[in-house]
Amino acid sequence: MKYLIVLLIPLFLISCGNNEEEDHAHDAEGNHLSTGVPAISKTIWTEQTELFVEFPALVEGKTSKFAAHFTVLDQHQPVREGSVTVSLIKGESGIRHSVESPSSPGIFSPALQPKEPGTYDLVFDLKTPEYSDRIVIKDVEVYPSVGEASENVSGAEDGDISFLKEQAWKINFQTAPVSRGEVYEIVNTSGVWQAAPGTYKTLAAGSNGMVNFVSENLTEGSEVKRGELLMNLSSEGLSSNNIQAEIAQAKARYDQAKAEYDRKKELYEDRIVPKAEFEKVESNFRVAEANYQALASNYGAGGKQIRAPFDGFIKSINTSNGDYVEQGANLISIGTHKSRLLKTQLSASYNPSKDSITKVWFRNETKDWNELEGASVVSVGKEVEDSKPMIPIYIRVDDVVKMPEGSFTEVQIALGTAEEGITVPEAALLEDYGNYSVIVQTSGESFERRPVRIGKRNGKSAQVLAGLQVGEVVVTTGNYQVKMASMSGETPGHGHEH
């Protein structure tokens, strides 16, 4: 929006640049001292930033200094670098003041001196090295006198728990908005990771010979790259079944068959030999060629080469360095993390089917719940037995799964269609003997512990049946510390380092 800027008198500019304590007095402990003008506090959230701002009510002709606390919602850290411009706008005109850096981490201290009473928009423009944000507080009143401000500005409606921004910034802390989302009927079960068909390959010996490991670190679980040389099979020194001798013989037969083929082909094209004779010679040539190529393929200076067929890991090694093996013997198996099979099971009472299973979650190696992306139900059992009352379910996952094959994992399966409802992150819930509560952030430094009634849960989100409204903000990380602050019975001093 374009608007006219009303220049502030030089005295105002000088006062903003001098000692910060002049218009914002503190006592020896750093607590705010009353100036006779009632204080206002506002907390606004955008997708990137939380603004908690405290300032004396705006009065015509009086300078109000702002304590604007800016928090980057990602990781919930204070804004340490950047500038802030605060503007008071009515229609297309207004006043503004900029500060080029925070007075302390996360806290900016601009000031404004309104010229006329009325209703304005209070705008904060934040610019940091990483991003920019604009936060608008609408319908901010400028009063004609301190008396009218005192009559009309009510006390702040804070929560019953005080937890300062400086405290939150020093710990692992995070908040999230209450929102509406889809919630499924969740069944908790367990599963075991298996290799999906086609995700591993066993490499066999292409000839007789002695096994020679190329790498000293050739062990189960080692990562391999496609085409990487793993081992050689050498028949050097063997009196029989010598691959080198076989290759030489195959090469001689191939050269002989090729020469005969080339000669007969010319005669056939000149109609000197019949077609049947030429086809016989051609067949012998093709057989000799295929035999020679099969023997000579992957043969190098060290013998017959065994290479990895794809990127993956060594699943098993079935031989030892220096062993003699015969043609066709299994040498090594290569697997891949890129596709797995999760075998799980459900009670027959759920009557599961491929169509009824809509989502699947599992606990990963860090014990966090992961939704299986790209998962598809391969099969669902059709019958149960007395000794096996559960129905087996196989789920193929075409994604990288770092859990070892054969390992067990907790599994959650979503059945049927989802219900729309109010949800909060699972991490926001505090449990006391089966009762649940959350820590609601009522303003920048005020919190409230509120009981909630929950419904369906899917490991990452929980349905809230009562106690919260969409748009409220709950603490998801650090809620235990806020809870302990409420139990201490002490309210920390409000001493900001402006």
Short mmCIF file of N, CA and C in Angstrom, two decimals, residues 78 82 147 217 308 346 350 405 434 453 466 495:
data_model
loop_
_atom_site.label_atom_id
_atom_site.label_comp_id
_atom_site.label_asym_id
_atom_site.label_seq_id
_atom_site.Cartn_x
_atom_site.Cartn_y
_atom_site.Cartn_z
N PRO A 78 15.05 -16.84 18.62
CA PRO A 78 14.89 -15.39 18.46
C PRO A 78 15.54 -14.90 17.17
N GLY A 82 18.82 -8.51 11.64
CA GLY A 82 17.79 -7.96 10.77
C GLY A 82 17.32 -6.60 11.25
N GLY A 147 -5.69 10.08 30.28
CA GLY A 147 -6.88 9.73 31.04
C GLY A 147 -7.82 8.84 30.24
N ASN A 217 37.45 -55.58 3.17
CA ASN A 217 36.28 -55.24 3.99
C ASN A 217 34.99 -55.83 3.43
N ALA A 308 28.87 -56.21 -8.51
CA ALA A 308 27.56 -55.90 -7.93
C ALA A 308 26.57 -55.53 -9.04
N LEU A 346 -3.58 -58.45 11.57
CA LEU A 346 -4.73 -57.85 12.26
C LEU A 346 -5.69 -58.95 12.69
N TYR A 350 -11.64 -57.14 12.57
CA TYR A 350 -11.60 -55.90 11.79
C TYR A 350 -12.01 -56.12 10.33
N GLU A 405 16.57 -56.04 7.98
CA GLU A 405 15.66 -57.15 7.65
C GLU A 405 15.54 -58.07 8.86
N GLY A 434 -4.32 -41.34 32.74
CA GLY A 434 -5.37 -41.53 31.76
C GLY A 434 -6.10 -40.28 31.35
N ARG A 453 -10.34 -33.64 25.85
CA ARG A 453 -10.86 -34.99 25.64
C ARG A 453 -10.49 -35.41 24.22
N ALA A 466 -12.99 -32.21 22.72
CA ALA A 466 -13.43 -31.07 23.54
C ALA A 466 -12.21 -30.43 24.19
N GLY A 495 11.79 -9.20 33.78
CA GLY A 495 12.91 -8.33 33.49
C GLY A 495 13.49 -8.58 32.13
#
